[in-house]
Short mmCIF file of C-alpha atoms and ligand atoms in Angstrom, two decimals:
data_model
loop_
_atom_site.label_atom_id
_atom_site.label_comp_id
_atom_site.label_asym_id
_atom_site.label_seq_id
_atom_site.Cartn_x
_atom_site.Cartn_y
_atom_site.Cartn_z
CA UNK B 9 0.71 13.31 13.95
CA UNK B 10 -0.49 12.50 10.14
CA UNK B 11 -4.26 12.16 10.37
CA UNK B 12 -5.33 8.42 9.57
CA UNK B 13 -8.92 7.08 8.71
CA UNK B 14 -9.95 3.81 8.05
CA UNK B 15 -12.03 3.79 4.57
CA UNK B 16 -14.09 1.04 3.09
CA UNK B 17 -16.01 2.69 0.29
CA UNK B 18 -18.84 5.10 -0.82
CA UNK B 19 -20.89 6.94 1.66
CA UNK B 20 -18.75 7.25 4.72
CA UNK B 21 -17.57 10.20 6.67
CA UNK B 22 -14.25 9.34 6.04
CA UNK B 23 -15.11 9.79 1.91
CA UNK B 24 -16.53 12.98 2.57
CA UNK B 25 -14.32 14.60 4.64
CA UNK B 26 -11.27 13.57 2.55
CA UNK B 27 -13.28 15.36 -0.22
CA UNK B 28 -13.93 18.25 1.46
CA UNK B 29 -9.88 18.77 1.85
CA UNK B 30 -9.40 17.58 -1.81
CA UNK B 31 -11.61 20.20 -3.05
CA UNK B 32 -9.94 22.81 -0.64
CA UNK B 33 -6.68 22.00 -2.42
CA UNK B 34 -5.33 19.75 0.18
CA UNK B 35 -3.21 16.66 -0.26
CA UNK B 36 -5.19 13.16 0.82
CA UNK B 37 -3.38 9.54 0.56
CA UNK B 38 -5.56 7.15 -0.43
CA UNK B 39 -5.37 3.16 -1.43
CA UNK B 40 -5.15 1.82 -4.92
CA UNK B 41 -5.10 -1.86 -5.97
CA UNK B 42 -1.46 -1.62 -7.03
CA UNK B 43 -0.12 1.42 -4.00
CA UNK B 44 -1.18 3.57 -2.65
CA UNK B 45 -1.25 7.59 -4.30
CA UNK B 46 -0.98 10.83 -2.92
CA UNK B 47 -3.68 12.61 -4.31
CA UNK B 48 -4.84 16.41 -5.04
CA UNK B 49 -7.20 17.87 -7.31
CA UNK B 50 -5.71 17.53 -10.51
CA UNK B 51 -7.25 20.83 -12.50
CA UNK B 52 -6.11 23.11 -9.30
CA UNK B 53 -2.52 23.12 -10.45
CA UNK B 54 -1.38 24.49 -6.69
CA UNK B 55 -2.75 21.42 -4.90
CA UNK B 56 -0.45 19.65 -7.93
CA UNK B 57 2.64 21.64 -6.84
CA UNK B 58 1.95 20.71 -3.25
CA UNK B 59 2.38 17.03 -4.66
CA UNK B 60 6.05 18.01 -6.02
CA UNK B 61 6.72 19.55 -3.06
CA UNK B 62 6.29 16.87 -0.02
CA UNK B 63 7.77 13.68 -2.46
CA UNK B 64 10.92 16.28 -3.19
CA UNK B 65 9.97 15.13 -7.16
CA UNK B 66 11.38 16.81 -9.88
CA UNK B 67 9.47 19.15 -11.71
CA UNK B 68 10.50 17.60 -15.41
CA UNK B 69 8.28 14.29 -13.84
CA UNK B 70 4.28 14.29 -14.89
CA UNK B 71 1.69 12.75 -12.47
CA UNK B 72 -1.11 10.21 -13.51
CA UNK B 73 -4.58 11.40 -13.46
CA UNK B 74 -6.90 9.06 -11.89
CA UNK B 75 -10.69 8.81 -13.09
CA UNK B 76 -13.53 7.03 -12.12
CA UNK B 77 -14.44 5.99 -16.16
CA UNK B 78 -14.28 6.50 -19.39
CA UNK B 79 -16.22 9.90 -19.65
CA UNK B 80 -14.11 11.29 -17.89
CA UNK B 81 -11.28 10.03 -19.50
CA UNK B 82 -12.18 11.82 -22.02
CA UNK B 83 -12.73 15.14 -20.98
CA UNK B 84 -8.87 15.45 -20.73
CA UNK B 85 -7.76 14.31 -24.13
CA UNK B 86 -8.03 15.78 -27.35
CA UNK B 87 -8.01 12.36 -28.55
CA UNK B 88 -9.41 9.08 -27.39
CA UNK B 89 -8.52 6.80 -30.00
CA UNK B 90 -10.58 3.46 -30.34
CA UNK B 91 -7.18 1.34 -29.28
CA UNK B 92 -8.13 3.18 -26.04
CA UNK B 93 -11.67 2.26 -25.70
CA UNK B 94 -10.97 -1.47 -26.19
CA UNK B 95 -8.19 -1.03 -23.88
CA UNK B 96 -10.72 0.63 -21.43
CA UNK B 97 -13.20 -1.67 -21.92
CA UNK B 98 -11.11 -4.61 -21.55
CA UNK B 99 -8.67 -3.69 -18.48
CA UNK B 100 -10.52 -0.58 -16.57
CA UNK B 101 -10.90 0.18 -13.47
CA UNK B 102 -7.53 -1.74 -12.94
CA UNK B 103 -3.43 -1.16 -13.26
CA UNK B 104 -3.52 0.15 -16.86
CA UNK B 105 -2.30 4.21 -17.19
CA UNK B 106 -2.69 5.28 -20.50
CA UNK B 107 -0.71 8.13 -21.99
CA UNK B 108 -2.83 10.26 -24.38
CA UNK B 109 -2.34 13.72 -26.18
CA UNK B 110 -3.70 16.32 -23.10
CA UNK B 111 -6.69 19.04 -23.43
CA UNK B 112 -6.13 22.19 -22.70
CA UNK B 113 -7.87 21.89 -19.64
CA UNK B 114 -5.19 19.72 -17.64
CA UNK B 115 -2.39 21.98 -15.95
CA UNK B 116 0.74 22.03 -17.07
CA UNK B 117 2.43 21.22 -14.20
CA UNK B 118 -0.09 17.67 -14.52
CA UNK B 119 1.76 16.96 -17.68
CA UNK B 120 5.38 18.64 -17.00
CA UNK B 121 5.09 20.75 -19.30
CA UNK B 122 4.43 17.87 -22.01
CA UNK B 123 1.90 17.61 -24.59
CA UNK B 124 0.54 14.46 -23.18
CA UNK B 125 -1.42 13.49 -20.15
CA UNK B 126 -1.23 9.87 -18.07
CA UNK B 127 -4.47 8.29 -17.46
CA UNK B 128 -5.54 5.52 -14.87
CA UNK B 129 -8.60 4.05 -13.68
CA UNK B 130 -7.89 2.78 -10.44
CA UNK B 131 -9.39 -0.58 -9.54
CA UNK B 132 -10.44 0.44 -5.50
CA UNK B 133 -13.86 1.42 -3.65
CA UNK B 134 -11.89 4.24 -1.82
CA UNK B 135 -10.12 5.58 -4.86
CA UNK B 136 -13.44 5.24 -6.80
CA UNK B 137 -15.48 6.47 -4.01
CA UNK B 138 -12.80 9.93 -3.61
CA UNK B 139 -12.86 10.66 -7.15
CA UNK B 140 -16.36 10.85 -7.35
CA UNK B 141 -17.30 12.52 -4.10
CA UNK B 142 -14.48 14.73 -5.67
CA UNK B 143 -16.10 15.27 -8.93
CA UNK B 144 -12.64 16.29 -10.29
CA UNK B 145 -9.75 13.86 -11.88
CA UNK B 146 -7.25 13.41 -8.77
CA UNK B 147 -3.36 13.83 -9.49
CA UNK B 148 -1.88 11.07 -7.55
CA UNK B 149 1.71 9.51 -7.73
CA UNK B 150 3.03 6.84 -5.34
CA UNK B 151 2.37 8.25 -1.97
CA UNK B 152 6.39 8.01 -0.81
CA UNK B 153 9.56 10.70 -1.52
CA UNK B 154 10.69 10.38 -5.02
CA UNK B 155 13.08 7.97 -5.64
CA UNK B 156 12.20 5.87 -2.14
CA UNK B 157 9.92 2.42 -2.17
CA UNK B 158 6.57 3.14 -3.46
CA UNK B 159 3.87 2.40 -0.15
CA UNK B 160 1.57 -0.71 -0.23
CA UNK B 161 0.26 0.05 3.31
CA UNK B 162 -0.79 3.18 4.98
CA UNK B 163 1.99 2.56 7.41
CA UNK B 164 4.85 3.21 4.35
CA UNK B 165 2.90 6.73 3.82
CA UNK B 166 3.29 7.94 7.08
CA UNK B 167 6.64 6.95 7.28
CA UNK B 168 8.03 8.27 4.10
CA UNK B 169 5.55 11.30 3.93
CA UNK B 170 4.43 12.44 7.67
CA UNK B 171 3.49 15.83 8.16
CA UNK B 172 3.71 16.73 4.21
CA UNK B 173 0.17 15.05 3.68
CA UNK B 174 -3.40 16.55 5.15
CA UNK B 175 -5.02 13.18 6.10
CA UNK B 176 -4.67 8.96 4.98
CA UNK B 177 -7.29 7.08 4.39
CA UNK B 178 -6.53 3.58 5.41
CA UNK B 179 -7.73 0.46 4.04
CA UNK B 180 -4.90 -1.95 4.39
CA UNK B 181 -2.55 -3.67 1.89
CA UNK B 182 -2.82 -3.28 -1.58
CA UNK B 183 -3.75 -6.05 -3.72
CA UNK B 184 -1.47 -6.36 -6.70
CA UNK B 185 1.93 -4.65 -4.95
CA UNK B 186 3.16 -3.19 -7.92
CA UNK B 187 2.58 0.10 -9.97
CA UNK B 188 0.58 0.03 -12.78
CA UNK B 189 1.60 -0.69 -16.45
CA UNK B 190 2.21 2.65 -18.36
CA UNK B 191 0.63 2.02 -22.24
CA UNK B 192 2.17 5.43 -24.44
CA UNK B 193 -0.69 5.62 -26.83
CA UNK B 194 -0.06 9.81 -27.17
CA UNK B 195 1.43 9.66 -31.01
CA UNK B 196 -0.91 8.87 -33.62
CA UNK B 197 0.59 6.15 -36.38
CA UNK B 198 3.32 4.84 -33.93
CA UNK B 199 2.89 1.69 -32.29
CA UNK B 200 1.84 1.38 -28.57
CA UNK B 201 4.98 1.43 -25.97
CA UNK B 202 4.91 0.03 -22.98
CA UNK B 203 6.85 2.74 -20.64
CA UNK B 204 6.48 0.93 -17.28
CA UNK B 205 5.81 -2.80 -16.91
CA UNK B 206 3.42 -3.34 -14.72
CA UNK B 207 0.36 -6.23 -13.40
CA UNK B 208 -0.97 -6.23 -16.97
CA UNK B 209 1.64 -8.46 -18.89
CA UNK B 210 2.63 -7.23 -22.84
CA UNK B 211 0.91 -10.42 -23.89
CA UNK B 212 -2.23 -8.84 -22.63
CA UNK B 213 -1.99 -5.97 -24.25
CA UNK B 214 -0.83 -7.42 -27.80
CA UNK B 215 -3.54 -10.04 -27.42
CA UNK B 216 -6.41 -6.65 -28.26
CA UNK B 217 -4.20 -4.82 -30.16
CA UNK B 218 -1.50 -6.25 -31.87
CA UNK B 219 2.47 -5.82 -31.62
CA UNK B 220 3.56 -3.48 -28.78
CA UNK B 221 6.93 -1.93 -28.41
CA UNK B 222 9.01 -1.85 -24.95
CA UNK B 223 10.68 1.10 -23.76
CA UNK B 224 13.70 -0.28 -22.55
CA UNK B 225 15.42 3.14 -21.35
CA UNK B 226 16.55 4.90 -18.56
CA UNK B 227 16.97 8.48 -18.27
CA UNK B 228 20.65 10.43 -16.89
CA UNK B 229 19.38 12.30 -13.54
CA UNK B 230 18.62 16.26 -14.35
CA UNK B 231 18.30 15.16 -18.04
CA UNK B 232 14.55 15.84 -19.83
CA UNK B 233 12.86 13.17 -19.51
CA UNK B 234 11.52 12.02 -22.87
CA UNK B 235 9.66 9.05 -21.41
CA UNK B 236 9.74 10.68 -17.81
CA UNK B 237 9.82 9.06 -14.17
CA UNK B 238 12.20 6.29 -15.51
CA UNK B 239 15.61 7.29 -13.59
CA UNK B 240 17.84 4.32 -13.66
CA UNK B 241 17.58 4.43 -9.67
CA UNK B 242 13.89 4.69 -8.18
CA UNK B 243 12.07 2.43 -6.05
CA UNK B 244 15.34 2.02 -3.80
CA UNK B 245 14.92 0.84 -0.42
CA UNK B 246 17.58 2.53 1.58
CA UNK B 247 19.46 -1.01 2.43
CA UNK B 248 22.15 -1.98 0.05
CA UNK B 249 20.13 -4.51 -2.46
CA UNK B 250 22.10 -6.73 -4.78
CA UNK B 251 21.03 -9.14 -7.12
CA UNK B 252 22.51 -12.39 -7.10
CA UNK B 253 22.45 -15.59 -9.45
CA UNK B 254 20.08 -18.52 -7.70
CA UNK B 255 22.75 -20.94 -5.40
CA UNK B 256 25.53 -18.07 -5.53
CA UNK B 257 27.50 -18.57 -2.62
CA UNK B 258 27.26 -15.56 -0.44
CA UNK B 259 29.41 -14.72 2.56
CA UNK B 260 29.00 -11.69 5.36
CA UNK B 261 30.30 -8.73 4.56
CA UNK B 262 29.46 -7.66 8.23
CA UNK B 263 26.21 -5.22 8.98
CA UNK B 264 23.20 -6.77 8.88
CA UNK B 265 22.58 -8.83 5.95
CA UNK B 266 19.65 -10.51 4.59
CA UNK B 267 19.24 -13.28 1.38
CA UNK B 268 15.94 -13.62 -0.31
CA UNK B 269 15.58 -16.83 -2.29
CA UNK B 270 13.10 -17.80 -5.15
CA UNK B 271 11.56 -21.29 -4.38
CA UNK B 272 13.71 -22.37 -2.15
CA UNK B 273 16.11 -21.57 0.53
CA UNK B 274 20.01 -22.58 -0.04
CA UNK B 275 21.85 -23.22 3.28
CA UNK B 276 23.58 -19.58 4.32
CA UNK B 277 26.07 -18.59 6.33
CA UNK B 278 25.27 -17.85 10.20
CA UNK B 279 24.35 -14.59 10.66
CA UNK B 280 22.51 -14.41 7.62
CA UNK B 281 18.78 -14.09 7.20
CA UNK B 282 17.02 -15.67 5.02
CA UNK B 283 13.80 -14.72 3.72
CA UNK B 284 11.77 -17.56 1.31
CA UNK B 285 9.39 -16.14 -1.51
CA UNK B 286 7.26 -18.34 -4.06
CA UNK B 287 8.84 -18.81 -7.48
CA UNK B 288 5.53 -17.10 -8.48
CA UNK B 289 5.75 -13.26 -10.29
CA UNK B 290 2.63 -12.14 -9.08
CA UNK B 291 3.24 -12.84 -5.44
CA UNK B 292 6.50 -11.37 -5.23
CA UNK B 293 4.92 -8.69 -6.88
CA UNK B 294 2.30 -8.52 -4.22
CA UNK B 295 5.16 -8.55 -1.53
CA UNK B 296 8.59 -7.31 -2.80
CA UNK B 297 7.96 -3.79 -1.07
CA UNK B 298 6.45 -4.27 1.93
CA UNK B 299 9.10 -7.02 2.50
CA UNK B 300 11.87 -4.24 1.39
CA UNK B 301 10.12 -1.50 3.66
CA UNK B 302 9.99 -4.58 6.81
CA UNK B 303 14.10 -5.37 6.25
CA UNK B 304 14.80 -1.38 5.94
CA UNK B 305 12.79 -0.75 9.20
CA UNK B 306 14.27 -3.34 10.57
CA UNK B 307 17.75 -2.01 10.22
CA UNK B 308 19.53 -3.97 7.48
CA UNK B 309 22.00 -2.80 5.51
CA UNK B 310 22.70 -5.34 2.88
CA UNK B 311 19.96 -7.34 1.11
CA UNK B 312 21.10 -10.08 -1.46
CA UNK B 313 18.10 -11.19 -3.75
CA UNK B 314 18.26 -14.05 -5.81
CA UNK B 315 17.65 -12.87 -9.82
CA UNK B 316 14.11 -14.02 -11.35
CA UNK B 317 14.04 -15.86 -14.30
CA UNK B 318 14.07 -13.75 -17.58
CA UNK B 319 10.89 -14.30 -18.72
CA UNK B 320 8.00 -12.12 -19.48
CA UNK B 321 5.94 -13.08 -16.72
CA UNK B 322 8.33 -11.54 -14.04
CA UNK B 323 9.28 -8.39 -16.59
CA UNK B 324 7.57 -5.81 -14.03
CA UNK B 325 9.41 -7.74 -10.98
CA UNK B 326 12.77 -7.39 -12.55
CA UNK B 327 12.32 -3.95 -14.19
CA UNK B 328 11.82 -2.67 -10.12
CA UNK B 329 14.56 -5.00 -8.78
CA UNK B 330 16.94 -3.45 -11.59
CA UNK B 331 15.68 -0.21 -10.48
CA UNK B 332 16.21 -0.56 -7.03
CA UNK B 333 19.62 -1.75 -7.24
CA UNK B 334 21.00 0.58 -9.35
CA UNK B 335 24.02 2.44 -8.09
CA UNK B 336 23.28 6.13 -6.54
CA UNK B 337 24.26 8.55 -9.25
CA UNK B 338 23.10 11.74 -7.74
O1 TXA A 3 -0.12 2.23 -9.95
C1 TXA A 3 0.18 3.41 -10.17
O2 TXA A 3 0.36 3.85 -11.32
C2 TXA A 3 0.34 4.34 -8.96
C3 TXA A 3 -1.02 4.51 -8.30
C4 TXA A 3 -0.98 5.52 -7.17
O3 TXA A 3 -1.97 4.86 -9.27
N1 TXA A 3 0.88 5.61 -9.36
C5 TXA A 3 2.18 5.78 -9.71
O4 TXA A 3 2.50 7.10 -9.98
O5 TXA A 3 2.98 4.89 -9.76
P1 TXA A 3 4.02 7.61 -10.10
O6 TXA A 3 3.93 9.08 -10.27
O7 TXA A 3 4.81 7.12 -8.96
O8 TXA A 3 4.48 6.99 -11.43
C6 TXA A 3 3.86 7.43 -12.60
C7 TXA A 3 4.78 7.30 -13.77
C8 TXA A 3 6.01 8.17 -13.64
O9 TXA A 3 7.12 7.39 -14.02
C9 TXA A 3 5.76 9.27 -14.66
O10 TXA A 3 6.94 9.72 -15.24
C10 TXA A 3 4.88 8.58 -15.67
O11 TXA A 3 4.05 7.76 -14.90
N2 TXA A 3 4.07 9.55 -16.40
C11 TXA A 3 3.14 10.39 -15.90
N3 TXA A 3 2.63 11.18 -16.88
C12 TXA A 3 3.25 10.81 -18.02
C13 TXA A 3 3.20 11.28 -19.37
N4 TXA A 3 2.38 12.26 -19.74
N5 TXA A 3 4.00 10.67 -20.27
C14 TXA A 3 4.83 9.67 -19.90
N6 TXA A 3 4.96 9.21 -18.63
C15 TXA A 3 4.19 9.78 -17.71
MG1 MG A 4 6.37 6.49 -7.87
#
């Protein structure tokens, strides 16, 4: 059985003793506001490779290096340019990674081999709490297997992880349900690209700094990843999920098959479920996965989900809906 201990914040046993295996190069899950990572010290570039090793992720992929402020932001960059200290100021701790040129002093296996290195601030009393009874930056992706749902409950870590991870600290949902926004600020004299949508809308973003660019890519499996982690399929539940126009008329295809409407429920076939969410970005946000890990558990094989609006205010909704619905190229 994966170890599991509740957490609440600084000073506990729990803190400490998830530490004490961090420092010993072990591999602890711990909660974010956005999901939940699965963290190692990220200067002991073993512990790292453990990461790569129980998510099955591909070695051309960096991982995010989570601080607990700006100093030690800093310690890892060779720059820290003053779009990043407004940015800092304005957004940290919360879901805002920022991709800066790397110091020497962050493994290369951190950065993929890169020149840059991913920062985040997580916005969390565990997270905070770890990294500083830590001492030490922690290398943390989304605590599931690569290309699977990213976890917003300690549940979804032991499921998708198990044995591969030391111990999980526990302290329920997450708060925001959806990964962070990824800011490329790593090349001086180009503008600032968003490489990952995320709870902090562009608007935000161009409201301190001015016109931002969106990276609207996706990267061939096996190819180098330019602007990594952004295969066309990731975040997949392993149901069949298909997006559908709002009031398309549906039919069963036979297998279990659920419909999840936006606002309001259309009348569906029998033997259909269907599955209401607000017409409101931030709580689908908050619940797409957990309701994608509760349909998968629960045996479905087909999913139907009614398209969001194309606006900007759902951007990071639809970028993971497109992501998870892509066809399986590998
Ligand atoms: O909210 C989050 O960001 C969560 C929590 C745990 O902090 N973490 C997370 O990590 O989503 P992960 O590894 O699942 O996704 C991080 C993304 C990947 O797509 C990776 O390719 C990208 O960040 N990334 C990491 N380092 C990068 C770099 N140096 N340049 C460009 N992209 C980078
Ligand atoms: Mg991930």
């Amino acid at each position: 059985m994966t170890r599991l201990l509740q957490a609440g914040g600084p000073g506990e046993p729990a803190i400490a003793e998830a530490a004490a295996l961090l420092a010993a190069g072990g591999l602890v899950a711990f909660p974010t506001e956005t999901v939940y990572g699965l963290g190692a010290d990220g200067l002991n570039p073993e512990a790292v490779a453990r990461i790569y090793a129980a998510k099955g992720r591909p070695a051309t992929n960096p991982v995010i290096l989570h601080v607990a402020d700006v100093a030690q932001a800093q310690a890892l960059v060779t720059h820290w340019p003053a779009e990043a200290q407004r940015l800092a100021e304005r957004f940290w701790p919360g879901p805002l990674t920022l991709v800066l040129p790397a110091a020497d002093t962050v493994p290369a296996i951190v950065r993929a081999g890169g020149p840059s290195v991913a920062l985040r601030c997580p916005a969390h009393p565990v997270a905070l709490a770890l990294i500083r009874a830590v001492g030490r930056p922690l290398a943390a992706p989304s605590a599931n297997r690569s290309q699977h749902l990213s976890p917003t409950c300690a549940a979804h870590v032991a499921s998708s992880l198990g044995e591969a991870v030391d111990l999980i600290l526990d302290a329920g949902p997450t708060s925001s349900g959806l990964e962070s926004t990824i800011l490329d600020l790593s090349v001086p004299g180009v503008r600032p690209r968003i490489l990952r949508p995320g709870p902090i809308p562009p608007a935000e973003l161009e409201a301190l700094l001015g016109p931002v660019d969106l990276w609207r890519g996706a990267v061939a499996p096996g190819a180098i990843q330019a602007a990594p982690g952004m295969a066309e399929r990731h975040y997949a539940p392993r149901a069949q999920l298909r997006l559908v126009a709002p009031g398309t008329g549906i039919r069963s295809l036979g297998g279990r098959t659920a419909y999840v409407a936006l606002g309001a429920l259309p009348p569906l076939p029998a033997g259909i479920l269907g599955v209401l969410l607000p017409l409101d970005p931030e709580q689908v946000g908050i619940r797409l996965y957990a309701l994608l890990h509760e349909l998968d558990e629960a045996g479905f094989e087909r999913v139907f989900m009614e398209q969001p609006p194309d606006t900007e205010a759902w951007l990071a909704v639809r970028d993971r809906l497109g992501r998870a619905s892509a066809k399986e190229t590998a």
